[in-house]
Amino acid sequence: MKRKGVDQAISERAEGGLFERVYSVHLFAHITREIILDRGNVLLEFGKDQLPWWKNRILFRLSAPLYFLLALIKLRKLIRKIDPDVVRVSDPFFSAVVCGFACLGLKPWIVSIHSDWDKRLELDGPKALPCILGSPMPAKLTERLTYMMCDSIFCVRKTLIEYAVKNGASPSKCVYFPHCIPDDFYAKERVNGKSSSESKFVLFAGRLTRENYIFDCLKIARILSYRKNIYTLIAGEGPEYRECQRIVSRDPILYDSVIFLGFIERNRCDYYRRHSLINLCLMGGYSLIESSASGRPVACYDVEWHRELVNDDSVGLIVPEGKYKVLCDLIIQKLENPGELDVIGKKMGLRSKRIHSVSAVRDLRHRRYIEFIESQKKYDSI
């Protein structure tokens, strides 16, 4: 998280002072350790080194049930010791089941959902989920078990409520709990006040995966380069990084127009977003919010939750899934009028701020937590 420049996300879990102290627990870390981040934040990592034979991959995998049991016992002891107001887990799979059994009879708990895992599975295959022997079935069954066990489901996007219900969640458990980014993120200005319409590049920033339609981004880069002499910057790493490099190295047009930046820190990524002609974010979660907040137009597919933020070409460039040629035509049309790009980008920034800035959503997030804490009274009365 430090390397990516997103370690402040841990301190943000205190919700601006709503919580005096936050314990962040990583159940499947490499080594066991405790890190005091600041007065209000403690990071506890439960590592593979809990088992003496952890360096032997085969033996460790065979011992997975024992490791889960040890993690459950440790987490249950921690919950008894600190008596937290809220217990929340950030994915619905195996760590959620450990958390669920650790809380059993002690505390109600929340699972938060950040992705449409069915869509991820469709796009990226078994790599999208924590599969066992290449099969997603155990993960999907675990997800259903999680939704039955938990007391509340925080969905960071409205469309994820429908997803959770489809996968076995009770509608009464599901609430909207939006992502947010700091207000000062929206206050940043471009260097020297220059318009980004003077730039000569579009940007993709994210993991290089099939679920992010990275190969469609390369097709878009080829068309834009041929018709408008535009460079495409690709920032990030991922499982398709080498394949993307191979494709570019064998295509003279792409070779002259695509630049791989590799892994870059968040500050540099923000800089490129603010100075790009257009941000390519065909599939995005938090990255779509940050791209929109940059004040530059965003080009995306009409999938998942995107229309919550990008509703038509007045606040972005959105086309049906897979229609990259249509998107290219739309991008080229907008490039003919650079001033219009600035207007669209400004509208995107304002819309993102209205929906996802801390000041816009903090009261709602606080209310969700307080409502959940009040629900604990049923446990106190037992």
Coordinates of C-alpha atoms in Angstrom, one line a residue, residues 9 17 36 109 155 165 192 207-208 215 253 271 362 370:
A9 CA -6.7 4.4 3.0
G17 CA -13.0 10.7 13.9
I36 CA 1.4 0.9 15.0
W109 CA -20.6 -8.0 11.6
C155 CA -22.5 -2.1 -1.1
V165 CA -29.5 -10.3 -3.8
N192 CA 0.8 26.5 -15.0
R207 CA -4.2 -3.3 -13.5
L208 CA -3.5 -4.8 -16.9
F215 CA -6.7 -5.5 -25.0
I253 CA 2.0 1.3 -35.2
Y271 CA -0.6 14.0 -12.5
R362 CA -19.5 11.3 5.1
I370 CA -24.4 4.3 13.7

